[in-house]
mmCIF file of C-alpha atoms in Angstrom:
data_model
loop_
_atom_site.group_PDB
_atom_site.id
_atom_site.type_symbol
_atom_site.label_atom_id
_atom_site.label_comp_id
_atom_site.label_asym_id
_atom_site.label_seq_id
_atom_site.Cartn_x
_atom_site.Cartn_y
_atom_site.Cartn_z
ATOM 1 C CA ASN A 1206 10.645 -11.583 11.620
ATOM 2 C CA SER A 1207 8.832 -8.796 9.780
ATOM 3 C CA LYS A 1208 11.936 -6.601 9.524
ATOM 4 C CA GLU A 1209 13.764 -9.340 7.588
ATOM 5 C CA LEU A 1210 10.721 -10.006 5.362
ATOM 6 C CA ILE A 1211 10.557 -6.292 4.486
ATOM 7 C CA LYS A 1212 14.293 -6.156 3.821
ATOM 8 C CA GLU A 1213 14.108 -9.244 1.585
ATOM 9 C CA GLY A 1214 11.025 -7.949 -0.241
ATOM 10 C CA PHE A 1215 12.700 -4.587 -0.851
ATOM 11 C CA SER A 1216 15.678 -6.368 -2.423
ATOM 12 C CA LYS A 1217 13.276 -7.878 -4.983
ATOM 13 C CA LEU A 1218 11.999 -4.501 -6.185
ATOM 14 C CA SER A 1219 13.239 -2.969 -9.413
ATOM 15 C CA ASN A 1220 14.347 0.668 -9.444
ATOM 16 C CA GLN A 1221 11.020 1.508 -11.070
ATOM 17 C CA SER A 1222 9.032 -0.210 -8.303
ATOM 18 C CA VAL A 1223 11.095 1.592 -5.651
ATOM 19 C CA MET A 1224 10.346 4.908 -7.399
ATOM 20 C CA PHE A 1225 6.640 4.058 -7.590
ATOM 21 C CA ARG A 1226 6.497 3.243 -3.866
ATOM 22 C CA PHE A 1227 8.862 5.795 -2.323
ATOM 23 C CA LEU A 1228 8.768 8.464 -5.072
ATOM 24 C CA GLU A 1229 12.559 8.489 -4.960
ATOM 25 C CA LEU A 1230 15.298 6.008 -5.754
ATOM 26 C CA LYS A 1231 16.664 4.145 -2.742
ATOM 27 C CA LYS A 1232 19.231 1.373 -2.868
ATOM 28 C CA HIS A 1233 18.236 0.041 0.555
ATOM 29 C CA LEU A 1234 16.100 0.883 3.566
ATOM 30 C CA SER A 1235 17.879 2.358 6.575
ATOM 31 C CA GLU A 1236 17.659 0.648 9.958
ATOM 32 C CA LYS A 1237 15.366 3.469 11.105
ATOM 33 C CA GLU A 1238 13.045 2.907 8.092
ATOM 34 C CA LEU A 1239 13.055 -0.863 8.633
ATOM 35 C CA LYS A 1240 12.190 -0.448 12.301
ATOM 36 C CA TYR A 1241 9.367 1.966 11.474
ATOM 37 C CA LEU A 1242 7.931 -0.121 8.624
ATOM 38 C CA SER A 1243 8.043 -3.307 10.712
ATOM 39 C CA SER A 1244 6.375 -1.786 13.791
ATOM 40 C CA PRO A 1245 2.721 -1.042 13.023
ATOM 41 C CA ASP A 1246 0.552 -0.489 16.093
ATOM 42 C CA GLY A 1247 -2.735 -1.635 14.514
ATOM 43 C CA ILE A 1248 -4.408 1.723 15.184
ATOM 44 C CA ASN A 1249 -2.451 4.657 13.787
ATOM 45 C CA HIS A 1250 -0.121 2.547 11.668
ATOM 46 C CA VAL A 1251 -1.776 -0.494 10.119
ATOM 47 C CA ALA A 1252 -0.077 -2.956 7.775
ATOM 48 C CA PHE A 1253 -1.108 -6.154 6.020
ATOM 49 C CA GLY A 1254 1.502 -8.324 4.399
ATOM 50 C CA ALA A 1255 1.297 -10.976 1.734
ATOM 51 C CA ILE A 1256 3.661 -13.837 2.470
ATOM 52 C CA PHE A 1257 4.619 -16.846 0.375
ATOM 53 C CA HIS A 1258 5.539 -19.951 2.378
ATOM 54 C CA ASP A 1259 7.710 -22.667 0.905
ATOM 55 C CA LYS A 1260 9.065 -25.739 2.668
ATOM 56 C CA GLU A 1261 12.110 -23.915 3.960
ATOM 57 C CA GLN A 1262 10.962 -20.411 4.883
ATOM 58 C CA SER A 1263 8.561 -17.512 4.368
ATOM 59 C CA HIS A 1264 9.040 -14.783 1.786
ATOM 60 C CA GLY A 1265 7.489 -11.311 1.902
ATOM 61 C CA ILE A 1266 5.810 -10.606 -1.443
ATOM 62 C CA GLY A 1267 3.684 -7.544 -0.749
ATOM 63 C CA VAL A 1268 2.447 -5.098 1.831
ATOM 64 C CA ALA A 1269 -0.304 -2.515 2.152
ATOM 65 C CA ARG A 1270 -0.301 -0.025 4.968
ATOM 66 C CA TYR A 1271 -1.911 3.124 6.165
ATOM 67 C CA ILE A 1272 -0.703 5.713 8.598
ATOM 68 C CA LYS A 1273 -3.207 8.062 10.202
ATOM 69 C CA THR A 1274 -2.553 11.701 9.361
ATOM 70 C CA LYS A 1275 -5.780 13.083 10.857
ATOM 71 C CA GLU A 1276 -8.480 11.680 13.106
ATOM 72 C CA ASP A 1277 -10.561 10.507 10.125
ATOM 73 C CA GLU A 1278 -7.886 10.179 7.417
ATOM 74 C CA ALA A 1279 -4.854 8.033 6.691
ATOM 75 C CA GLU A 1280 -2.219 7.832 4.006
ATOM 76 C CA LEU A 1281 -2.019 4.503 2.212
ATOM 77 C CA ALA A 1282 0.834 2.770 0.416
ATOM 78 C CA VAL A 1283 1.030 -0.563 -1.410
ATOM 79 C CA THR A 1284 3.999 -2.554 -2.696
ATOM 80 C CA VAL A 1285 4.241 -5.938 -4.423
ATOM 81 C CA ILE A 1286 7.522 -7.524 -5.531
ATOM 82 C CA ASP A 1287 8.111 -7.242 -9.267
ATOM 83 C CA GLU A 1288 7.886 -10.919 -10.173
ATOM 84 C CA LEU A 1289 4.346 -11.170 -8.736
ATOM 85 C CA GLN A 1290 2.877 -7.877 -9.939
ATOM 86 C CA GLY A 1291 -0.249 -8.150 -12.078
ATOM 87 C CA LYS A 1292 -1.536 -11.240 -10.257
ATOM 88 C CA GLY A 1293 -4.130 -9.537 -8.030
ATOM 89 C CA ILE A 1294 -2.007 -9.327 -4.883
ATOM 90 C CA GLY A 1295 -1.993 -5.515 -4.800
ATOM 91 C CA LYS A 1296 -5.715 -5.378 -5.587
ATOM 92 C CA ASN A 1297 -6.496 -7.731 -2.696
ATOM 93 C CA LEU A 1298 -4.202 -5.893 -0.298
ATOM 94 C CA VAL A 1299 -6.020 -2.637 -1.156
ATOM 95 C CA LYS A 1300 -9.377 -4.340 -0.505
ATOM 96 C CA ILE A 1301 -8.250 -5.542 2.926
ATOM 97 C CA LEU A 1302 -6.836 -2.127 3.787
ATOM 98 C CA ILE A 1303 -10.079 -0.365 2.798
ATOM 99 C CA LEU A 1304 -12.220 -2.804 4.813
ATOM 100 C CA TYR A 1305 -10.013 -2.344 7.861
ATOM 101 C CA ALA A 1306 -10.028 1.456 7.465
ATOM 102 C CA LYS A 1307 -13.832 1.491 7.243
ATOM 103 C CA ARG A 1308 -14.130 -0.656 10.365
ATOM 104 C CA ALA A 1309 -11.710 1.719 12.103
ATOM 105 C CA GLU A 1310 -14.172 4.513 11.188
ATOM 106 C CA LEU A 1311 -11.800 6.387 8.908
ATOM 107 C CA LYS A 1312 -13.508 8.552 6.296
ATOM 108 C CA TYR A 1313 -10.662 8.925 3.807
ATOM 109 C CA LEU A 1314 -7.607 7.134 2.547
ATOM 110 C CA VAL A 1315 -5.214 9.362 0.636
ATOM 111 C CA GLY A 1316 -2.050 8.667 -1.263
ATOM 112 C CA THR A 1317 0.401 9.697 -3.900
ATOM 113 C CA VAL A 1318 0.753 7.565 -7.027
ATOM 114 C CA ASN A 1319 3.401 8.090 -9.683
ATOM 115 C CA CYS A 1320 1.634 8.959 -12.952
ATOM 116 C CA TYR A 1321 3.400 6.039 -14.689
ATOM 117 C CA ASN A 1322 2.223 3.492 -12.127
ATOM 118 C CA ASN A 1323 -0.493 2.034 -14.355
ATOM 119 C CA SER A 1324 -1.060 -0.986 -12.107
ATOM 120 C CA MET A 1325 -1.967 1.107 -9.084
ATOM 121 C CA MET A 1326 -4.019 3.552 -11.144
ATOM 122 C CA SER A 1327 -6.056 0.681 -12.619
ATOM 123 C CA ILE A 1328 -6.887 -0.433 -9.063
ATOM 124 C CA VAL A 1329 -7.765 3.106 -7.926
ATOM 125 C CA LYS A 1330 -10.042 3.775 -10.912
ATOM 126 C CA LYS A 1331 -12.261 0.785 -10.053
ATOM 127 C CA TYR A 1332 -13.496 2.461 -6.871
ATOM 128 C CA PRO A 1333 -16.380 4.966 -6.888
ATOM 129 C CA ASN A 1334 -15.786 8.679 -6.443
ATOM 130 C CA VAL A 1335 -12.036 8.628 -5.936
ATOM 131 C CA GLU A 1336 -10.690 12.152 -6.241
ATOM 132 C CA MET A 1337 -7.560 12.410 -8.379
ATOM 133 C CA HIS A 1338 -5.427 15.460 -8.996
ATOM 134 C CA ILE A 1339 -2.113 15.532 -10.816
ATOM 135 C CA ASP A 1340 0.729 17.382 -9.121
ATOM 136 C CA THR A 1341 4.363 17.332 -10.293
ATOM 137 C CA GLY A 1342 4.119 14.007 -12.125
ATOM 138 C CA ASN A 1343 2.154 12.266 -9.398
ATOM 139 C CA TYR A 1344 -1.520 11.698 -8.786
ATOM 140 C CA GLU A 1345 -2.822 12.791 -5.422
ATOM 141 C CA ILE A 1346 -5.683 10.383 -4.746
ATOM 142 C CA LYS A 1347 -8.399 10.411 -2.114
ATOM 143 C CA PHE A 1348 -10.751 7.503 -1.455
ATOM 144 C CA ASP A 1349 -14.017 8.596 0.146
ATOM 145 C CA LEU A 1350 -14.723 5.480 2.204
ATOM 146 C CA SER A 1351 -18.387 6.417 2.720
ATOM 147 C CA ASN A 1352 -18.908 5.649 -0.986
ATOM 148 C CA ILE A 1353 -17.375 2.193 -0.743
ATOM 149 C CA THR A 1354 -19.433 -0.698 0.584
ATOM 150 C CA GLU A 1355 -18.405 -4.283 1.230
ATOM 151 C CA ASP A 1356 -20.533 -5.228 -1.791
ATOM 152 C CA THR A 1357 -18.520 -2.805 -3.928
ATOM 153 C CA ILE A 1358 -15.280 -4.293 -2.669
ATOM 154 C CA ASN A 1359 -16.447 -7.843 -3.392
ATOM 155 C CA ILE A 1360 -17.087 -7.120 -7.077
ATOM 156 C CA ILE A 1361 -13.822 -5.276 -7.707
#
């Protein structure tokens, strides 16, 4: 069940990773947050998860999601468990999210990235014409999806 995968994945995040994702320190996700995060509708709230399967069970290792904030714009967020960061999982989740957003005819993906989140910033900087503004220790980023083609995504 996706709620349990999210709960388990959250338990594998360091305080720093929690801060990078939620921009505040949380010890756990509330039932309301778990219900919301595990209930995307595929239109206004879209999520893609990375799951590791072993012989016994499945383990949530990462998730990328967007939530529409305007007709042509959505806010994105990406999280990968600490032990698997730096292995391309976040980069590939961002690629999938961008492709889906383009096919859903969104024009922009926006987000907030902690200025110390070097992993996410290295992903963002690979894309053409991403607007970035610093505000209170965070980067406000805006992907212009019209400048991103499937060919661009394939070489990143």
